[in-house]
mmCIF file of C-alpha atoms in Angstrom:
data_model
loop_
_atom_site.group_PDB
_atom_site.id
_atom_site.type_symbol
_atom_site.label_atom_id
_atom_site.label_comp_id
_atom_site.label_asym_id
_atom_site.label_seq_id
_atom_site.Cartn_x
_atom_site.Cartn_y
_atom_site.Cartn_z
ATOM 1 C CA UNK A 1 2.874 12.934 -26.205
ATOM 2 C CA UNK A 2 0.081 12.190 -24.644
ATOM 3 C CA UNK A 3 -2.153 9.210 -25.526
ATOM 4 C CA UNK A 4 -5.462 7.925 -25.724
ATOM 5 C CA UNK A 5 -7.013 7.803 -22.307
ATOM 6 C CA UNK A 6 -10.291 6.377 -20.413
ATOM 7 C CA UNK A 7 -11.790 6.151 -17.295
ATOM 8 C CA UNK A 8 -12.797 4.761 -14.797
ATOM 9 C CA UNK A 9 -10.372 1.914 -15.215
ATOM 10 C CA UNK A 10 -12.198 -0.432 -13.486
ATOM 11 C CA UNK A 11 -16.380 -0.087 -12.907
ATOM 12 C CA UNK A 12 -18.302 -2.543 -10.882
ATOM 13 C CA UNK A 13 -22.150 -2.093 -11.331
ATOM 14 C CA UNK A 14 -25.075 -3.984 -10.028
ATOM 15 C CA UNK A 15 -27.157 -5.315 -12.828
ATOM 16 C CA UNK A 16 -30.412 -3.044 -14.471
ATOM 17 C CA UNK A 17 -28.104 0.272 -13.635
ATOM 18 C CA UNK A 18 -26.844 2.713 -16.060
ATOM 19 C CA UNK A 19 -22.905 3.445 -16.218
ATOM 20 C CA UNK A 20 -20.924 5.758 -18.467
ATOM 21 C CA UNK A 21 -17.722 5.439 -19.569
ATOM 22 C CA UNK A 22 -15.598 8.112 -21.314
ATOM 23 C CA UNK A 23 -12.924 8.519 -23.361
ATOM 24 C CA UNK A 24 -10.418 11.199 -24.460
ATOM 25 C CA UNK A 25 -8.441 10.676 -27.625
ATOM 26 C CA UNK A 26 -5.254 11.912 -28.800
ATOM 27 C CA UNK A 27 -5.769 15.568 -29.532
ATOM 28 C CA UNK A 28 -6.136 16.737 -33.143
ATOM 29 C CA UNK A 29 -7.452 12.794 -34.092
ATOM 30 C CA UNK A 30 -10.417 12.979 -36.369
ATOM 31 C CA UNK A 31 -11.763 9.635 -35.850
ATOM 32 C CA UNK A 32 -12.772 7.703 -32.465
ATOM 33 C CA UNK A 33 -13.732 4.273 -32.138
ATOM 34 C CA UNK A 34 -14.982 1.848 -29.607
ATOM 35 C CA UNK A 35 -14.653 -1.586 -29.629
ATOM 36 C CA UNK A 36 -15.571 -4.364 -26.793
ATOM 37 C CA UNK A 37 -13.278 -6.890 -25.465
ATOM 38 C CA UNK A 38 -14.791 -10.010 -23.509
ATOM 39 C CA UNK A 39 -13.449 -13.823 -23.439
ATOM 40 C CA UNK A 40 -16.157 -15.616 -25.740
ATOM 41 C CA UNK A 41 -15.978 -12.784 -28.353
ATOM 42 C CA UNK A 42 -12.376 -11.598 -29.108
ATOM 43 C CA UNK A 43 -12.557 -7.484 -30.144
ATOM 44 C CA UNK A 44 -16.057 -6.290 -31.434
ATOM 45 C CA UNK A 45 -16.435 -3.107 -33.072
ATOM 46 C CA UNK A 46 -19.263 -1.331 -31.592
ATOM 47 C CA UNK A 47 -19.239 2.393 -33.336
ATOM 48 C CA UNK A 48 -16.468 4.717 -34.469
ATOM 49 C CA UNK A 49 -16.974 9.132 -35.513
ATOM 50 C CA UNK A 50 -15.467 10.824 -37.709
ATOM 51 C CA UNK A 51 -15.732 14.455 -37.986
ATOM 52 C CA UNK A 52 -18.849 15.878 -38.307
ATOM 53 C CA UNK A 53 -20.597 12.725 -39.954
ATOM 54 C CA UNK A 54 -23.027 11.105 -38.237
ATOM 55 C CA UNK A 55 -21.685 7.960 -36.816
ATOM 56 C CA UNK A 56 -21.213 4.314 -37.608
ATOM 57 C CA UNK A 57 -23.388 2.485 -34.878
ATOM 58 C CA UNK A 58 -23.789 -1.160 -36.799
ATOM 59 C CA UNK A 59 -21.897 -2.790 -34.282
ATOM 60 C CA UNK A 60 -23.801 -1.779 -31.278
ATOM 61 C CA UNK A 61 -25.568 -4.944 -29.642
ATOM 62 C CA UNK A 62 -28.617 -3.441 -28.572
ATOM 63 C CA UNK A 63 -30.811 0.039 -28.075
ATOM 64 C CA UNK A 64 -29.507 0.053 -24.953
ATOM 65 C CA UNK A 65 -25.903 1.118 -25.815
ATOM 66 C CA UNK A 66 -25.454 4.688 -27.146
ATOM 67 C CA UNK A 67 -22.465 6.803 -27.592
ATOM 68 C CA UNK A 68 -21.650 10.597 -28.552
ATOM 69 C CA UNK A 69 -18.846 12.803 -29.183
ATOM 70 C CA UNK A 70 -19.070 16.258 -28.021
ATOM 71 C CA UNK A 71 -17.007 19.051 -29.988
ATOM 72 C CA UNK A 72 -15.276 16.629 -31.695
ATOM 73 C CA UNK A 73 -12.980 14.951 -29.037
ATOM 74 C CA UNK A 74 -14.393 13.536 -25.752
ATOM 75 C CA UNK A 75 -16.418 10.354 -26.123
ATOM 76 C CA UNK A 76 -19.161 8.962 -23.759
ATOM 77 C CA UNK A 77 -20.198 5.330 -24.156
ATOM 78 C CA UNK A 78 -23.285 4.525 -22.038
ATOM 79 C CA UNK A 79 -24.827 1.184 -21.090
ATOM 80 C CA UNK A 80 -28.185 1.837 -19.660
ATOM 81 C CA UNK A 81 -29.981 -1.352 -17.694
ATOM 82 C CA UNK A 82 -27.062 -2.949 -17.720
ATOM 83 C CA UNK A 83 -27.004 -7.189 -18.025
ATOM 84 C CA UNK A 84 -24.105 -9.714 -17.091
ATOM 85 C CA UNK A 85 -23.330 -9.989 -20.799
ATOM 86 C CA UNK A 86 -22.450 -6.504 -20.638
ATOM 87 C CA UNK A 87 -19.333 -7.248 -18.472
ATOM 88 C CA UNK A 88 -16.111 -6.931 -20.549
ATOM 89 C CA UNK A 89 -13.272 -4.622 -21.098
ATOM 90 C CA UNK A 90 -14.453 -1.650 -23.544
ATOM 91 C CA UNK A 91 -11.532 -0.038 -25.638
ATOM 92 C CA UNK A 92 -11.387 2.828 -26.894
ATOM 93 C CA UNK A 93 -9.521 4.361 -30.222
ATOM 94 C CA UNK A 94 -8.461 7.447 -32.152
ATOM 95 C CA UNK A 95 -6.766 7.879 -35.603
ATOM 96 C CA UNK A 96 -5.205 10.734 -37.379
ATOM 97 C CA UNK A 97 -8.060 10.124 -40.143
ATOM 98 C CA UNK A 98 -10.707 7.924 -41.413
ATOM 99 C CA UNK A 99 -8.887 5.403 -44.379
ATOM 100 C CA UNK A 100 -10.382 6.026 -47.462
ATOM 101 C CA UNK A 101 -9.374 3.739 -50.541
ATOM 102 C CA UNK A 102 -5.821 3.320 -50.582
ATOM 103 C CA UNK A 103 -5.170 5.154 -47.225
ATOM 104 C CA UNK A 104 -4.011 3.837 -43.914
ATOM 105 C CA UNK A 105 -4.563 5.873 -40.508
ATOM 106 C CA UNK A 106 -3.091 3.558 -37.186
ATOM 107 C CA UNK A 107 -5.906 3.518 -34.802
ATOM 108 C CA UNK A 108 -4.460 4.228 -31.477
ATOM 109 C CA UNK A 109 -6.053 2.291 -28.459
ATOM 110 C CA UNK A 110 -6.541 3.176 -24.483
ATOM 111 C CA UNK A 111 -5.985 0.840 -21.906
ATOM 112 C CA UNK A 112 -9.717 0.173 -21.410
ATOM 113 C CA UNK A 113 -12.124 0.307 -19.228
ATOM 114 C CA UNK A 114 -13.092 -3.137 -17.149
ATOM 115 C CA UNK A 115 -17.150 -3.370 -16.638
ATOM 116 C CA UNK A 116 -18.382 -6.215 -14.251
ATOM 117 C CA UNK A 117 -21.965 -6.378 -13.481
ATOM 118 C CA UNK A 118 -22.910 -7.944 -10.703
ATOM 119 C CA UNK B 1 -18.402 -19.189 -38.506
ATOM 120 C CA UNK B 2 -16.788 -15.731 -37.018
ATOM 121 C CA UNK B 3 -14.959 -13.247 -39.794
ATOM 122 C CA UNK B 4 -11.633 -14.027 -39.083
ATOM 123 C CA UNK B 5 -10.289 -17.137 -37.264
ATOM 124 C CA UNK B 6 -7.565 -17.143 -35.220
ATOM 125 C CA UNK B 7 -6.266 -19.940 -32.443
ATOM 126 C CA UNK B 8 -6.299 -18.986 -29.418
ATOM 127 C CA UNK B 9 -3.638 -20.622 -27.829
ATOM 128 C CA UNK B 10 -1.419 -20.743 -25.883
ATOM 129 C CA UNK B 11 1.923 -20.840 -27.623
ATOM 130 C CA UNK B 12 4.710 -21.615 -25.749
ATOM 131 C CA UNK B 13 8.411 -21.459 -26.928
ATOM 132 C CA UNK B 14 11.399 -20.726 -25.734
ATOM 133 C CA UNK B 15 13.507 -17.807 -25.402
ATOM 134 C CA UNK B 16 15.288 -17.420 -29.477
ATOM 135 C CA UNK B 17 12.778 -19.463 -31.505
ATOM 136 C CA UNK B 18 10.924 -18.529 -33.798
ATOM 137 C CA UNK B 19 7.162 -17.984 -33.170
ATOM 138 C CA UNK B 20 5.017 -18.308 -35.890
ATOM 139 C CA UNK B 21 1.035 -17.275 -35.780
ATOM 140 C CA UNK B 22 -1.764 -17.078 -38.373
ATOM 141 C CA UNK B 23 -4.989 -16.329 -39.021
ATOM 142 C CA UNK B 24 -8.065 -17.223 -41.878
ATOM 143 C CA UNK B 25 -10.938 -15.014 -42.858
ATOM 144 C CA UNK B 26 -13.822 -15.378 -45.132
ATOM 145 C CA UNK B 27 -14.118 -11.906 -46.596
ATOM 146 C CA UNK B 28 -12.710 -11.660 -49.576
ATOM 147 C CA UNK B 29 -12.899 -7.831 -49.527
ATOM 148 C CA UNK B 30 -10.243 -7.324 -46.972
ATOM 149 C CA UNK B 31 -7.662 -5.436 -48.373
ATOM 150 C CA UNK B 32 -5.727 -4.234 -44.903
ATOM 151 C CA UNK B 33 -4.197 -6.944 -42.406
ATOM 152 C CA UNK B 34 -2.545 -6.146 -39.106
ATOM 153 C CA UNK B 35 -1.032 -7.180 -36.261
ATOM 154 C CA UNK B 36 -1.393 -6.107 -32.982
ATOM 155 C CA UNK B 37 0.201 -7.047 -29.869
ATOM 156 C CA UNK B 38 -1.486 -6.474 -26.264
ATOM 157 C CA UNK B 39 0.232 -7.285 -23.255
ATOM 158 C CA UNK B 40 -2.175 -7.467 -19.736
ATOM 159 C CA UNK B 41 -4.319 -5.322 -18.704
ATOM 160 C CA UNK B 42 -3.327 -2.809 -21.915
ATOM 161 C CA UNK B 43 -4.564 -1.671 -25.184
ATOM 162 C CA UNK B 44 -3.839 -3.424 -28.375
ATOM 163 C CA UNK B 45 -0.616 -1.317 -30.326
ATOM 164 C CA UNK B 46 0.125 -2.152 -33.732
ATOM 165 C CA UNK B 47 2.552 -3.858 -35.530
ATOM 166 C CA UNK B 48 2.581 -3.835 -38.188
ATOM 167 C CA UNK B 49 0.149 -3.510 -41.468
ATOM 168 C CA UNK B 50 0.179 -5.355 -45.067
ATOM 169 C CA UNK B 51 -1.679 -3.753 -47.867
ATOM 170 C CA UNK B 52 -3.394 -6.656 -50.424
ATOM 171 C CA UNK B 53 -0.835 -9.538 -51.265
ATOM 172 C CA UNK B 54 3.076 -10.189 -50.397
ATOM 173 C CA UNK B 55 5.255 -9.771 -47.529
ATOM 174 C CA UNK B 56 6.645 -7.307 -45.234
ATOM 175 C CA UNK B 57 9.314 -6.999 -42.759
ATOM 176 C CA UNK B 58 10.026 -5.214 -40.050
ATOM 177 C CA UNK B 59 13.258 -6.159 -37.807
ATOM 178 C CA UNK B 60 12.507 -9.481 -36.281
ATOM 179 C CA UNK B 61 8.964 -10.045 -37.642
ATOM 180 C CA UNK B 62 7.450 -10.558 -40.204
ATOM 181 C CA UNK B 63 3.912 -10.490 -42.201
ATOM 182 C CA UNK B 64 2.980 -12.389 -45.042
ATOM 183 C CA UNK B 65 -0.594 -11.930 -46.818
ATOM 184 C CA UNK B 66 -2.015 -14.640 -49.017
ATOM 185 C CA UNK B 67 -4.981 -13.319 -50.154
ATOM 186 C CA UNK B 68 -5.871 -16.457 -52.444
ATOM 187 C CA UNK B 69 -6.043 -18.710 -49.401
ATOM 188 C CA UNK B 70 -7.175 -15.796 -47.401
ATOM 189 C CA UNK B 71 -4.250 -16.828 -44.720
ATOM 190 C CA UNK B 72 -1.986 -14.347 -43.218
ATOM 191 C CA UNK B 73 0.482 -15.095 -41.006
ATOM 192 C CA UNK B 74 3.370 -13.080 -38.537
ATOM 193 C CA UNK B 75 6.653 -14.547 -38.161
ATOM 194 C CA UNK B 76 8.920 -13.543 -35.144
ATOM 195 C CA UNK B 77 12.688 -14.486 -34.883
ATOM 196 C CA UNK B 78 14.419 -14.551 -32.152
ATOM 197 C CA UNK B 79 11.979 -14.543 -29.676
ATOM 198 C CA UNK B 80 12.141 -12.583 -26.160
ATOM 199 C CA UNK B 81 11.045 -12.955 -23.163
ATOM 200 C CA UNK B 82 9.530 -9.595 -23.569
ATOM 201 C CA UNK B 83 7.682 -10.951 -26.736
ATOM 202 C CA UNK B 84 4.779 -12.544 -24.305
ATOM 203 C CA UNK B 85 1.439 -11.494 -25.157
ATOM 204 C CA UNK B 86 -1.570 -11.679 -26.670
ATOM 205 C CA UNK B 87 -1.437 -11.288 -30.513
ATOM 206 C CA UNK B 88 -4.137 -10.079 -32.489
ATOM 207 C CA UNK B 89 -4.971 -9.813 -36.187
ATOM 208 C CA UNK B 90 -7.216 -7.134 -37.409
ATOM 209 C CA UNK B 91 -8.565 -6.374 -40.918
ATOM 210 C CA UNK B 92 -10.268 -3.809 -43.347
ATOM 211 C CA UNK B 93 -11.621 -3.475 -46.390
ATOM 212 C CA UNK B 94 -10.197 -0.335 -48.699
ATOM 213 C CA UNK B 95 -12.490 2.050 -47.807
ATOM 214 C CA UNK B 96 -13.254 2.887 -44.614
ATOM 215 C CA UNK B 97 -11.128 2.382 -40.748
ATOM 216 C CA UNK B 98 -13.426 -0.430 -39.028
ATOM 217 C CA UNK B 99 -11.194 -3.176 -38.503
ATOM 218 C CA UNK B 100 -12.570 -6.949 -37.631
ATOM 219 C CA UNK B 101 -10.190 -8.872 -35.544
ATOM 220 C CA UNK B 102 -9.234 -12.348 -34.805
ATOM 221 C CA UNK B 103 -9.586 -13.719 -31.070
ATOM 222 C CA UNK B 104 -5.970 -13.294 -30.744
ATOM 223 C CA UNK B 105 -3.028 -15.991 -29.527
ATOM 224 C CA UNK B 106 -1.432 -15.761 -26.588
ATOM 225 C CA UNK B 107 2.001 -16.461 -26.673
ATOM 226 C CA UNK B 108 4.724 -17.593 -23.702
ATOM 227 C CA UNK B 109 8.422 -16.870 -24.482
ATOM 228 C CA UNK B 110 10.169 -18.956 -21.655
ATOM 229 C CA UNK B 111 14.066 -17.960 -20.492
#
């Protein structure tokens, strides 16, 4: 079937301009997560959904990141005024379920989307 | 000091050896370890996942959890070509799905 999936692939931005990136997870997934990818980092969690509660946003770097989740499936990540440091892949992830205690749910990954600000 | 500690690399073997890659954390609430492997330009797929202490294997790898060291490690035998990429471990604590991963080790199988 068909499985997680983002676009653009690839986005190329000048610096202090907004960009959106969106993701579609694997339908009938509960749970959506983003996470960044850069070289001096590794894989950062930035905020995941689940359901109707509100979200997890602890990992977000700064206010001017935001993400939502409309009817439950599609997710936007924005980056308003973007900044250099914002260049790096960003990943996105769905999973059956959210673990509780003494569960496991695989979280399923896109192929990402590549940011470079310029 | 990051979460989990991983080296990055690379590791180059060749073609039916064994590879053999680990990482350390600090948190001693981890209770979930994985490993996931990402070749270029894709997303990370998984593994394969330990729960707590002990070992697990799967075909030609293998996981082994040591929480009192807090050292896990993936064993693959008879490595492949096709085994080149970047691996990545990832961990949770019991409740919850937000996993904290290691830089990941990218790893050469050569012919």
């Amino acid at each position: 079937g068909a499985g997680v999936s983002q676009s653009p692939s690839n986005k190329v931005t000048e610096k202090g301009k907004d960009v959106e990136l969106r993701c579609d997870p694997i339908s009938g997934h509960t749970a959506l997560y983003w996470y960044r990818q850069s070289l001096g980092q590794g894989l950062e969690f930035l905020i995941y959904f689940q359901g109707n509660s509100a979200p997890d946003k602890s990992g977000l770097p700064s206010d001017r990141f935001s993400a939502e989740r409309t009817g439950g499936s599609v997710s936007t990540l924005t980056i308003q005024r973007t900044q250099q440091e914002d260049s790096a892949v960003y990943l996105c992830a769905s999973s059956l379920g959210y673990g509780g205690a003494g569960s496991f749910y695989e979280q399923y990954f896109g192929p990402g989307t590549r940011l470079t600000v310029t | 000091q990051k979460e989990v500690e991983q080296d990055p690399g690379p590791l180059s073997v060749p073609e039916g050896a064994i590879v053999s890659l680990n990482c350390t954390y600090s948190n001693s609430a981890f209770q979930y370890f994985m490993w996931y492997r990402q070749y270029s330009r894709k997303g990370p797929e998984l593994l394969m996942y330990t729960y707590s202490s002990g070992n697990k294997e799967d075909g030609r790898f293998t996981a082994q959890v040591d929480k009192s060291s807090k050292y896990i490690s993936l064993f693959i035998r008879d490595s492949q070509p096709s085994d080149s990429a970047t691996y990545l471990c990832a961990m949770r604590e019991a409740a919850g799905n937000k996993l904290t991963f290691g830089g990941g080790t990218r790893v050469l199988v050569k012919p």
